[in-house]
Tab-separated table of C-alpha atoms in Angstrom:
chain	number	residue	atom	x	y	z
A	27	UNK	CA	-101.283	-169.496	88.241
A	28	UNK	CA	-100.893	-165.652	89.086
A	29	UNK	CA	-102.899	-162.966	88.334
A	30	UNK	CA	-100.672	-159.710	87.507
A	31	UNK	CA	-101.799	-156.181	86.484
A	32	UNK	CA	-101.668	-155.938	82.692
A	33	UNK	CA	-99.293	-153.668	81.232
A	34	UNK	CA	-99.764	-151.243	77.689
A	35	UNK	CA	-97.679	-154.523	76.328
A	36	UNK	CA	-100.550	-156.522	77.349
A	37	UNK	CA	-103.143	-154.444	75.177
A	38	UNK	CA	-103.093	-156.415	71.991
A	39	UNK	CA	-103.277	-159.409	73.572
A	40	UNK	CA	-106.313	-158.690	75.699
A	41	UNK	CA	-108.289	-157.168	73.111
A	42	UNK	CA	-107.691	-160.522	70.877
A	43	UNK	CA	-108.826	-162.282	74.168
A	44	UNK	CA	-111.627	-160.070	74.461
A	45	UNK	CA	-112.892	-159.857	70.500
A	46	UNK	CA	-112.851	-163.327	69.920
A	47	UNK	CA	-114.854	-163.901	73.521
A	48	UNK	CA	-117.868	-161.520	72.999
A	49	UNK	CA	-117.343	-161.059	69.365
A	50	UNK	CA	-116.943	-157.582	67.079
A	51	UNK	CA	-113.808	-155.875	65.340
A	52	UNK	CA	-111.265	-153.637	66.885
A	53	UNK	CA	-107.634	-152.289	65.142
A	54	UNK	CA	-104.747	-153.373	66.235
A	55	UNK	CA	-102.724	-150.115	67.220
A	56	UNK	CA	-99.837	-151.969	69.061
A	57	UNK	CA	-99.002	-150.895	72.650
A	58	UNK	CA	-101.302	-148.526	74.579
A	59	UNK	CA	-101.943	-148.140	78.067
A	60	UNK	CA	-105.665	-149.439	79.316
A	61	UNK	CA	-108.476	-146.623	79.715
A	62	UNK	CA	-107.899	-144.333	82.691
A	63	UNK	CA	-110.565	-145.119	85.846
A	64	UNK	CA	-109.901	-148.750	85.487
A	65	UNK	CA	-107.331	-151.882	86.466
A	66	UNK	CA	-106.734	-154.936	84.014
A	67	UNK	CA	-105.455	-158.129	85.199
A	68	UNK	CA	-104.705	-161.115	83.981
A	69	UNK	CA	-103.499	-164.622	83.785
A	70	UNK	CA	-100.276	-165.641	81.620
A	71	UNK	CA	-101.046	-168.643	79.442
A	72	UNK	CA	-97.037	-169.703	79.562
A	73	UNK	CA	-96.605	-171.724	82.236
A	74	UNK	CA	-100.371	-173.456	81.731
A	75	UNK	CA	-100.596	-177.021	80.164
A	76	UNK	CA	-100.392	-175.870	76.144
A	77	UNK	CA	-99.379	-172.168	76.922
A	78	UNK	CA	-97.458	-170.019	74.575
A	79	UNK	CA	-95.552	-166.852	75.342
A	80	UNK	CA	-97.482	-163.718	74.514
A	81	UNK	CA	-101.059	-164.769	75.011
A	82	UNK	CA	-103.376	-164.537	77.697
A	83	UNK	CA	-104.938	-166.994	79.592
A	84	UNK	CA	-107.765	-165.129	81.005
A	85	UNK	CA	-108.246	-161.439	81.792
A	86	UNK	CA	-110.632	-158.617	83.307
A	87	UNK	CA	-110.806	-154.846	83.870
A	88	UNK	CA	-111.878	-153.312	86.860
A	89	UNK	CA	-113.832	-150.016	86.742
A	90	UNK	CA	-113.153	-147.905	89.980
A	91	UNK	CA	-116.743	-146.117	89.981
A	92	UNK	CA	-118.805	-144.706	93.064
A	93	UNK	CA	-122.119	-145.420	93.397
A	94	UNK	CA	-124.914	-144.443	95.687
A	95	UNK	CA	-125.733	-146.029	98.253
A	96	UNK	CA	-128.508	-145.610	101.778
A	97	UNK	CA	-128.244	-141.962	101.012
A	98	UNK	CA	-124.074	-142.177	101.105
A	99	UNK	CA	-121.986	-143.346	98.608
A	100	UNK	CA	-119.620	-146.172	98.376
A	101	UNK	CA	-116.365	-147.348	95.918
A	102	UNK	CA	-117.219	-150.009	93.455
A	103	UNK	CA	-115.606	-152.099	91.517
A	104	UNK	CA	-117.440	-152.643	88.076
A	105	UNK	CA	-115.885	-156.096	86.191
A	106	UNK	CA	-116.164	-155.824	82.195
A	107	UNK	CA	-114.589	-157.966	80.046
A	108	UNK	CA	-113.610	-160.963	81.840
A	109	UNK	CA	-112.515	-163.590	79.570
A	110	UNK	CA	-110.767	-166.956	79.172
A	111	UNK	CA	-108.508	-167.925	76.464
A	112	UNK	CA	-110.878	-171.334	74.950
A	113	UNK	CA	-107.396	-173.347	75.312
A	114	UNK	CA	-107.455	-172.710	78.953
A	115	UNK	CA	-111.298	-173.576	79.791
A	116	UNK	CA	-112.472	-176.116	82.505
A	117	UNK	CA	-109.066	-175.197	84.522
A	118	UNK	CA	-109.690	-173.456	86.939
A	119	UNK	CA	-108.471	-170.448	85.351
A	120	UNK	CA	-112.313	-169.008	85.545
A	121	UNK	CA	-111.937	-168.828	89.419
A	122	UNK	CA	-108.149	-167.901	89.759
A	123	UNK	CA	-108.890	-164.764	88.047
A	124	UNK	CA	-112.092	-164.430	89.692
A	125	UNK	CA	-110.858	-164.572	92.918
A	126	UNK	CA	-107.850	-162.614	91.770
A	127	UNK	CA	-110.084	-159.588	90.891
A	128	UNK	CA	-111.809	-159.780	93.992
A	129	UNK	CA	-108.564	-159.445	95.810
A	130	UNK	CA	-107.550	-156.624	94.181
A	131	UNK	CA	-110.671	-154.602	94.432
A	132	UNK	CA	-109.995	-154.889	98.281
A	133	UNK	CA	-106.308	-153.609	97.242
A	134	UNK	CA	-108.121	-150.542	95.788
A	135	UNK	CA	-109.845	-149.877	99.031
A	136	UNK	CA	-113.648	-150.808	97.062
A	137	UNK	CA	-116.352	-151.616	99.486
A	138	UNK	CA	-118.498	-153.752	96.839
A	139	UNK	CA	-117.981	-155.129	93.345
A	140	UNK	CA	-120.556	-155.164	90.385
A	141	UNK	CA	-120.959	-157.119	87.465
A	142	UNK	CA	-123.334	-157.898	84.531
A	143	UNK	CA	-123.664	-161.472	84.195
A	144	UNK	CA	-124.184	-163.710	81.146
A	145	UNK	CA	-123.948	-167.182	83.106
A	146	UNK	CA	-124.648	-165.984	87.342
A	147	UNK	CA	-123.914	-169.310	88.548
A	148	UNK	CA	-120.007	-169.307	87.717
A	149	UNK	CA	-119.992	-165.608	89.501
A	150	UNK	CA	-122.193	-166.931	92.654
A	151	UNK	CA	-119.842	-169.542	93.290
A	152	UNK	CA	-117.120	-166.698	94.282
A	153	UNK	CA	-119.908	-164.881	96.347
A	154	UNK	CA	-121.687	-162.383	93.919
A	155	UNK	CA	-125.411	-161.924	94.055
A	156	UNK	CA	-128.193	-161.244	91.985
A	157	UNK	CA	-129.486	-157.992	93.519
A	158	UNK	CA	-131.164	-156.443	90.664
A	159	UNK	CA	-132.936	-156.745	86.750
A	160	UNK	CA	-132.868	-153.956	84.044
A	161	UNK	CA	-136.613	-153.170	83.327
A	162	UNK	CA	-137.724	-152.199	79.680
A	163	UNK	CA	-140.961	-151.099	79.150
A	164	UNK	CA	-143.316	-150.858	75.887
A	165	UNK	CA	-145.695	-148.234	75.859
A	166	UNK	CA	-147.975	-147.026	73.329
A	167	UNK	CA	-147.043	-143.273	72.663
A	168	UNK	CA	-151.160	-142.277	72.081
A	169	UNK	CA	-151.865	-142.824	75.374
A	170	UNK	CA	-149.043	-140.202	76.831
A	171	UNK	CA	-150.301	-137.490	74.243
A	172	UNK	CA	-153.694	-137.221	76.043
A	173	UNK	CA	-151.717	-135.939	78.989
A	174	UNK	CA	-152.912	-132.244	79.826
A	175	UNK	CA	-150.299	-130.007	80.605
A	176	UNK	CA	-148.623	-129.183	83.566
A	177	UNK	CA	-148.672	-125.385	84.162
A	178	UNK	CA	-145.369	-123.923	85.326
A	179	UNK	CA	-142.953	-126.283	83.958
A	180	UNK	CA	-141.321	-125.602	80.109
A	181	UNK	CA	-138.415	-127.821	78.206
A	182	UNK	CA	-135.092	-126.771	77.475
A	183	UNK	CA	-133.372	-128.499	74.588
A	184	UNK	CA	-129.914	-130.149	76.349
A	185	UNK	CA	-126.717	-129.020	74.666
A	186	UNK	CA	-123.069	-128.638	75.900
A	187	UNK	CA	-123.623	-126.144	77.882
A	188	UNK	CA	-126.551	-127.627	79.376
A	189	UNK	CA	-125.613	-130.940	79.746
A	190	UNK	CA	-123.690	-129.953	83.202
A	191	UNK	CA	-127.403	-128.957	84.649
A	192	UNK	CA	-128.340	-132.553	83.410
A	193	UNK	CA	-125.543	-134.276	84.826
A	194	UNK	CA	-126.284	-132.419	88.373
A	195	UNK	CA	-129.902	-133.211	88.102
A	196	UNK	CA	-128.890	-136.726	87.937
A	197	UNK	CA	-126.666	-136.812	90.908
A	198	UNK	CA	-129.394	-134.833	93.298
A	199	UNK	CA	-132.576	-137.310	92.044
A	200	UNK	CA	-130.755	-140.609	92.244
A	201	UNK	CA	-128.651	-139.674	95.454
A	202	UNK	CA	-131.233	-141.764	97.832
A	203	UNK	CA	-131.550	-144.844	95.306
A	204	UNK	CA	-129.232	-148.272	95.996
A	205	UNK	CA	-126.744	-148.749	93.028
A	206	UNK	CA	-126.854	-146.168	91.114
A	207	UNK	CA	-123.671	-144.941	89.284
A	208	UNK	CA	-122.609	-141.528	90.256
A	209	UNK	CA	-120.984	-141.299	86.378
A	210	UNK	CA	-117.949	-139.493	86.990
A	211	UNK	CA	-114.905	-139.095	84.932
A	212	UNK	CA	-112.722	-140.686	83.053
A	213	UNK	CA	-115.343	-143.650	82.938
A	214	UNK	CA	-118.089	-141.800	81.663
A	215	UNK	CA	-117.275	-138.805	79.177
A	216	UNK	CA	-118.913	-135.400	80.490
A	217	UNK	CA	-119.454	-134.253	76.930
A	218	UNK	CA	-122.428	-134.298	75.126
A	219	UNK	CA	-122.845	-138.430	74.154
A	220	UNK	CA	-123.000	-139.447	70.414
A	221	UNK	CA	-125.176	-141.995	68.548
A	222	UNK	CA	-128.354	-139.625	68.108
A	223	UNK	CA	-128.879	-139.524	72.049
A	224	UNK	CA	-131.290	-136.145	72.999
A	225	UNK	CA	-132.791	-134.495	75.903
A	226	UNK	CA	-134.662	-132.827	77.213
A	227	UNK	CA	-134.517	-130.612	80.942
A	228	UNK	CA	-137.214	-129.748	82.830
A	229	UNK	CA	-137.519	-126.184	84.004
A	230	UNK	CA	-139.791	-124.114	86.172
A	231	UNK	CA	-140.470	-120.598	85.948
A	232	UNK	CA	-137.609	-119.377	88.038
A	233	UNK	CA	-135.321	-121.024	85.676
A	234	UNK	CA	-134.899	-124.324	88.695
A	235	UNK	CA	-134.275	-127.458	87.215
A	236	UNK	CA	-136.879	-130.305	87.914
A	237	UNK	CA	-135.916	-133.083	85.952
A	238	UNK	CA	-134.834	-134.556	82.342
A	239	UNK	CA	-136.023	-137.251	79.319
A	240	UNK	CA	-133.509	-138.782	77.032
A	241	UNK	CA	-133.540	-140.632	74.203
A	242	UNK	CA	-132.273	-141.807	71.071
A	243	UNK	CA	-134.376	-142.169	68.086
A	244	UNK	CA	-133.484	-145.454	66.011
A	245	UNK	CA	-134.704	-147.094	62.812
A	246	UNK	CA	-135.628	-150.367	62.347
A	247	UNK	CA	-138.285	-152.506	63.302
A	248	UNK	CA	-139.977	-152.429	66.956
A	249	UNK	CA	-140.558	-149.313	68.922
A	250	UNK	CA	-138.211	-146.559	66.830
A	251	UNK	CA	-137.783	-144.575	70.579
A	252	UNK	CA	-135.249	-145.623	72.835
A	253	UNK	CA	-136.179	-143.495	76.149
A	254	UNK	CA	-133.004	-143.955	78.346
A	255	UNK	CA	-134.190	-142.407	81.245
A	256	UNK	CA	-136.804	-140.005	82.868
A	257	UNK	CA	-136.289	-138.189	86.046
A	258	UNK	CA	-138.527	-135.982	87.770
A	259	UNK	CA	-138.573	-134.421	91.286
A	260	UNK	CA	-142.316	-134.726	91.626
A	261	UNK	CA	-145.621	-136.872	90.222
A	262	UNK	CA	-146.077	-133.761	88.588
A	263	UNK	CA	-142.832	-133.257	86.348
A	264	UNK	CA	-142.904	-137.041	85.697
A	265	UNK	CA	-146.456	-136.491	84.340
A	266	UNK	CA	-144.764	-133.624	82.366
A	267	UNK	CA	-142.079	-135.189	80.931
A	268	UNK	CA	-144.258	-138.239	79.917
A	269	UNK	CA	-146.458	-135.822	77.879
A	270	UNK	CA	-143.678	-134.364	75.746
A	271	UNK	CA	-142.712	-138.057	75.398
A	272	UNK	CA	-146.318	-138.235	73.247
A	273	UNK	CA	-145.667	-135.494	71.217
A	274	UNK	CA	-143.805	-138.503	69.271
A	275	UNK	CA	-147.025	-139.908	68.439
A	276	UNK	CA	-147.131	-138.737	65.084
A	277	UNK	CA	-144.444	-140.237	64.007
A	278	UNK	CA	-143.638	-143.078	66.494
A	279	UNK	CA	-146.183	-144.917	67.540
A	280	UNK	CA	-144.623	-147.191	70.846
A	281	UNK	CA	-141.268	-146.098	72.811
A	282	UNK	CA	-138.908	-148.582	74.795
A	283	UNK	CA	-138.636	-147.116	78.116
A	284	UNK	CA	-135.827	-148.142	80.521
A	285	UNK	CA	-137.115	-147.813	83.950
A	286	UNK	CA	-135.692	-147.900	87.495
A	287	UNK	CA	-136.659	-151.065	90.178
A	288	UNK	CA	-140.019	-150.016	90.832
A	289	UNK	CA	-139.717	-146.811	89.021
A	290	UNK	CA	-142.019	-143.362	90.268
A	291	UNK	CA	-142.685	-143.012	86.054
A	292	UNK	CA	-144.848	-146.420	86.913
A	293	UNK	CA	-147.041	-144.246	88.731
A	294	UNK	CA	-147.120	-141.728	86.359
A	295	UNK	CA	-148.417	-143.925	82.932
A	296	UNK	CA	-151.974	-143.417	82.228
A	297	UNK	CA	-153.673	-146.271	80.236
A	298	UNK	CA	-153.069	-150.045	80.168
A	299	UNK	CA	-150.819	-150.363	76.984
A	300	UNK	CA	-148.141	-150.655	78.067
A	301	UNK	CA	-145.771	-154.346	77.851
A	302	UNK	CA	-142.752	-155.700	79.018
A	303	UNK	CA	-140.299	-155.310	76.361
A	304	UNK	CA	-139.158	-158.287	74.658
A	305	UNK	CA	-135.671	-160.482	75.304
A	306	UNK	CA	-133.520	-161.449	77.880
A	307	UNK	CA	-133.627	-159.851	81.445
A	308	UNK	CA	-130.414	-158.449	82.065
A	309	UNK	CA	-129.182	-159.429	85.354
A	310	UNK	CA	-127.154	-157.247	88.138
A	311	UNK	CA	-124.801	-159.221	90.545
A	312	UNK	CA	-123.331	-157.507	93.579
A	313	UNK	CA	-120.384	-158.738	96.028
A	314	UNK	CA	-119.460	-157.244	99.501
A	315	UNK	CA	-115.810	-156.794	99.383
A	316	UNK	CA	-115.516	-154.893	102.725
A	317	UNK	CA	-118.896	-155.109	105.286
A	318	UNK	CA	-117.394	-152.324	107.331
A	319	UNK	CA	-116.576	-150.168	104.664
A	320	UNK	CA	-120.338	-151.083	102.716
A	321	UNK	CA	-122.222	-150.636	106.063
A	322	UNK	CA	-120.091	-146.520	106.978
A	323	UNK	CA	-120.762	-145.577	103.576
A	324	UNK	CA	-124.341	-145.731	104.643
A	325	UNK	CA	-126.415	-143.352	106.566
A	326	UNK	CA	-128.666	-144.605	109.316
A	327	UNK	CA	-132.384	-143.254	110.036
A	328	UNK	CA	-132.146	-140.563	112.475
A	329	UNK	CA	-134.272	-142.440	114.825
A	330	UNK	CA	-132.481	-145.952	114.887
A	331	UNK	CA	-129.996	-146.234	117.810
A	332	UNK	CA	-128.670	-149.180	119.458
A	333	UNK	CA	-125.586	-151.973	118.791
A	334	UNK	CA	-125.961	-155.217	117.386
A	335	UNK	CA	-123.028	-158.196	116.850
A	336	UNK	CA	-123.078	-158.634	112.735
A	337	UNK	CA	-121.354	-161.882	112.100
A	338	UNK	CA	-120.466	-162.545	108.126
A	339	UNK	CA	-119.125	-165.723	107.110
A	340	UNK	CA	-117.555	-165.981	104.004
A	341	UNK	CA	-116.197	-170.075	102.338
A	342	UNK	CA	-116.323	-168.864	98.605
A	343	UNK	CA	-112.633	-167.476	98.501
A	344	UNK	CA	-109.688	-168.408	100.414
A	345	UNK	CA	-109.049	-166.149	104.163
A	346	UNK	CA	-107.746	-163.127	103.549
A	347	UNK	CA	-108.850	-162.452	99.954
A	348	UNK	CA	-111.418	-159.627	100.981
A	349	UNK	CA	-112.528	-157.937	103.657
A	350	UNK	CA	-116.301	-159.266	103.760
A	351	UNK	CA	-115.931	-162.110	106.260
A	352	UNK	CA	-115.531	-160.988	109.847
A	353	UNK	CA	-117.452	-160.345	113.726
A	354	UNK	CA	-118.477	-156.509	114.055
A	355	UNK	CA	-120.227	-154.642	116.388
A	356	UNK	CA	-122.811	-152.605	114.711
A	357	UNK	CA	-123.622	-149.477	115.643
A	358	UNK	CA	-126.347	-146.588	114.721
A	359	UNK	CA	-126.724	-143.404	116.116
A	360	UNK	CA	-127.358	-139.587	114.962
A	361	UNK	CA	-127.511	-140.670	111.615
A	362	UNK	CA	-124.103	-142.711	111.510
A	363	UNK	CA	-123.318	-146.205	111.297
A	364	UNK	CA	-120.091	-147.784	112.275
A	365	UNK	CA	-118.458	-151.114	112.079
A	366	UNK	CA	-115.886	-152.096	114.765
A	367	UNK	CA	-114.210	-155.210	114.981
A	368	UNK	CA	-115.563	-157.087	117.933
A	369	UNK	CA	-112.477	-158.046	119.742
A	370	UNK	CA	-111.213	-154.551	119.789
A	371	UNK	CA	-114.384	-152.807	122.079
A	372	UNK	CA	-115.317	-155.951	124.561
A	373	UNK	CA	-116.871	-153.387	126.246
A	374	UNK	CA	-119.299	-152.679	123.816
A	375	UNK	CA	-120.525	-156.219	123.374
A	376	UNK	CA	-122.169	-156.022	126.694
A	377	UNK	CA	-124.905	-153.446	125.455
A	378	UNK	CA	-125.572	-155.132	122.178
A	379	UNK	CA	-129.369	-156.280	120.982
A	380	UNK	CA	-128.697	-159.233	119.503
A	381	UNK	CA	-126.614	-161.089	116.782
A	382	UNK	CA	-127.247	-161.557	113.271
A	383	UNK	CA	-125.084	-163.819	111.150
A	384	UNK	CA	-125.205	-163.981	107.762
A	385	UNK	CA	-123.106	-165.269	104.548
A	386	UNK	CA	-121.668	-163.306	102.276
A	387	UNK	CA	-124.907	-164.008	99.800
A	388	UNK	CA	-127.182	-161.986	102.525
A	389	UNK	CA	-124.635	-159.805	102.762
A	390	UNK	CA	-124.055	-159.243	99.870
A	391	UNK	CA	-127.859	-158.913	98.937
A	392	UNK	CA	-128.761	-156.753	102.680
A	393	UNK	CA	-126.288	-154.344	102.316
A	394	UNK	CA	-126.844	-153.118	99.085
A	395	UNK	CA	-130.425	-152.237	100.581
A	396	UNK	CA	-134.095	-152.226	100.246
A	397	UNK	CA	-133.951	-155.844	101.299
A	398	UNK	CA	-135.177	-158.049	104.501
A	399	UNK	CA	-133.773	-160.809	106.418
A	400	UNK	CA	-136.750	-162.370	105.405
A	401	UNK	CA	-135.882	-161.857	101.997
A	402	UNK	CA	-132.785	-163.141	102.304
A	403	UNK	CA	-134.434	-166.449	103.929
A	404	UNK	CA	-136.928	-166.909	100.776
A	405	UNK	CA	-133.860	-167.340	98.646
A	406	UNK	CA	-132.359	-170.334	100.677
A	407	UNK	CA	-130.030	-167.800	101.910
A	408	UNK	CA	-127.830	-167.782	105.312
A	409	UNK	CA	-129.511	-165.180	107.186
A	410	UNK	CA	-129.938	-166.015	110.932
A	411	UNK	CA	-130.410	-163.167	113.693
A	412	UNK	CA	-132.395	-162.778	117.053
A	413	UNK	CA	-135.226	-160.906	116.985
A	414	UNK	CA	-134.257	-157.699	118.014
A	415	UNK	CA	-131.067	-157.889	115.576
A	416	UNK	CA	-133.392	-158.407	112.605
A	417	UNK	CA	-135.575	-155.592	113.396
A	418	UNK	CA	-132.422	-153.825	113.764
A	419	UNK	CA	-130.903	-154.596	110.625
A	420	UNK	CA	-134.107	-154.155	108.475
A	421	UNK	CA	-134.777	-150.707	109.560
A	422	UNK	CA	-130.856	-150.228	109.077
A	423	UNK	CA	-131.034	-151.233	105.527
A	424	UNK	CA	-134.292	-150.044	104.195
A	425	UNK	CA	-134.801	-148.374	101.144
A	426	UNK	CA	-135.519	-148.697	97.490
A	427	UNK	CA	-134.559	-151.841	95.819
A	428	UNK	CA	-131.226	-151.461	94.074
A	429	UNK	CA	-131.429	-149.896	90.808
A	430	UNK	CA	-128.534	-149.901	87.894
A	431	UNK	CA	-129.131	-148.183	84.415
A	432	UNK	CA	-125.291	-147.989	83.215
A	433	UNK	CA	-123.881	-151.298	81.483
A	434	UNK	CA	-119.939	-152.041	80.632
């Protein structure tokens, strides 16, 4: 079996692969190339045991996103729409393609891949792991309108020519979270979004942006407020925001909020209303596809200096399919990190602290951030290091838990 980029030939195909996987419509418009910002591959089902000409076994798309990451920012590869073809199930067409993907995300030069998983075992058996949950929040909207106001601070309805001030806020409050998609273009459109989303900026007296709240208003049954996000620079314009959020009371009486991993807006919530949301837990995998490139996307504290020896071991794909497996020496100073293959600087190895060794499951979990060794341990995962390497390598990769709001 070999996985091949698709081609605007392939379109049809895919999207018959793809509708009758996860379901829903879509219009056949013949040939068309694939959405800019992404790579689709795929698996021919000629040649396979019952194959045809002109279907497709499996296929995926790659995204090529950035996202941030230990105060830097890193390529990613987001996966969407991976699918097999039900004639080809159980044939190890699942981790062909799989494996096929991951190899050409280190093509593309992408330090990690992402992916939303419906089943996580069939992804951790090629290396991905669970590194973060989407949070959804109930909370009763009576409780936010008792909020006093916060003097200094007015809204400013978001439009098109406001959405780029929305879009920067954005960038500058999430810029020191783990995961977080920097939503560029072509994936995400910079126009104002459809579907009855709103917002809301933040604004101080000198006309200085301090946050946003969006939403989208929806019928129905259950809480008829979808809050997407709120950002604020400060307790303060959290507490803000949150109070224009009750102004809904007298129509609405609960709104779903979608919160960050251990979101500042927590903080913020008077009363003790508010419920997890009901349904599934959406899950967020992650996969080191090159340790070097993952760790110098990074920036270290200021304070940490010193060399360790970072060994990752990686049995999930075949040699050579990534760049996550490998011996490194590890350094940190003035607020860089760098990677260096070991047996290229035998010099180095002389001052190091230690060695950590990890597989590509700690790795994969570590280097995202806001994780320990220890961490690592508690879920039965290889994470081994002296001492002085751990304390190393903790302080190296502190930090918020990951967080991920965008889906695909």
């Amino acid at each position: 079996m070999r996985v091949r980029d698709l081609t605007p030939d392939d379109y049809v195909p895919y999207r018959s692969l793809t509708a009758d996987a996860f379901g829903g419509t879509w219009e056949d418009t013949g040939p068309r190339p694939f959405d800019p910002g992404q790579t689709a591959v795929g698996i021919d089902s000629a040649g396979l045991p019952g194959g045809v000409d002109g279907v497709l076994a499996a296929g995926a798309r790659i995204r090529h996103d950035r996202l941030a990451l230990g105060g830097g920012v890193a390529r990613s590869g987001g996966i969407g729409g991976l699918a097999v073809h039900p004639a080809h199930r159980g044939g190890g067409v699942f981790r062909t393609l799989l494996t096929g993907v991951i190899a050409r995300c280190a093509e593309e030069s992408m330090a990690v891949s992402m992916l939303y998983p419906s089943n996580p075992s069939i992804y951790r058996r090629c290396g991905y792991q669970v590194v973060a949950r989407g949070q959804r929040l109930i909370v009763p909207l009576v409780d936010l309108q008792r909020l006093p106001p916060v003097p200094g601070r007015h809204l400013v309805p978001v439009t098109a020519a406001t959405l780029p001030r929305l879009h920067a806020v954005y960038r500058e409050l999430t810029a020191g979270d783990n995961g977080m998609l920097l939503r560029e273009g072509p994936l995400f459109e910079q126009g104002m979004p459809g579907g009855g989303w709103s917002a809301l900026l933040l604004q101080d007296e000198a006309g200085t942006d301090h946050g946003y709240l969006s939403w989208t208003r929806s019928g129905g049954e259950g809480p008829g407020l979808q809050v997407h996000e709120i950002l604020g620079r400060t307790r303060e314009d959290r507490l803000a925001l949150l109070r224009s959020l009750g102004s809904w009371s007298t129509v609405v009486e609960e709104a779903t909020l979608r919160l960050r991993t251990e979101d500042p807006v927590l903080d913020a919530l008077p009363g003790g209303g508010a419920r997890p949301a009901p349904g599934p837990v959406p899950l967020v995998m992650m996969r080191v596809i090159d340790t070097a490139a993952t760790l110098e996307a990074r920036r270290a504290p200021a304070s940490l200096r010193g060399t360790i020896r970072l060994v990752v071991e990686d049995d999930t794909v075949p040699p050579g399919t990534c760049r996550a497996a490998g011996r490194w020496l590890l350094t940190a100073a003035d607020g860089r990190i760098t990677a260096t293959p070991e047996d290229t600087d035998g010099d180095a190895a002389e001052l190091v602290l230690g060695t950590a060794r990890l597989d590509v499951h700690a790795a994969s979990l570590l280097l995202v951030g806001g994780r320990t060794l220890a961490d690592a341990r508690r879920l039965d995962l290889g994470a081994v290091a002296d001492p002085s390497a751990e304390r190393f390598l903790d302080e190296l990769l502190a930090g918020p838990r990951p967080s991920v709001l965008d889906s695909f």
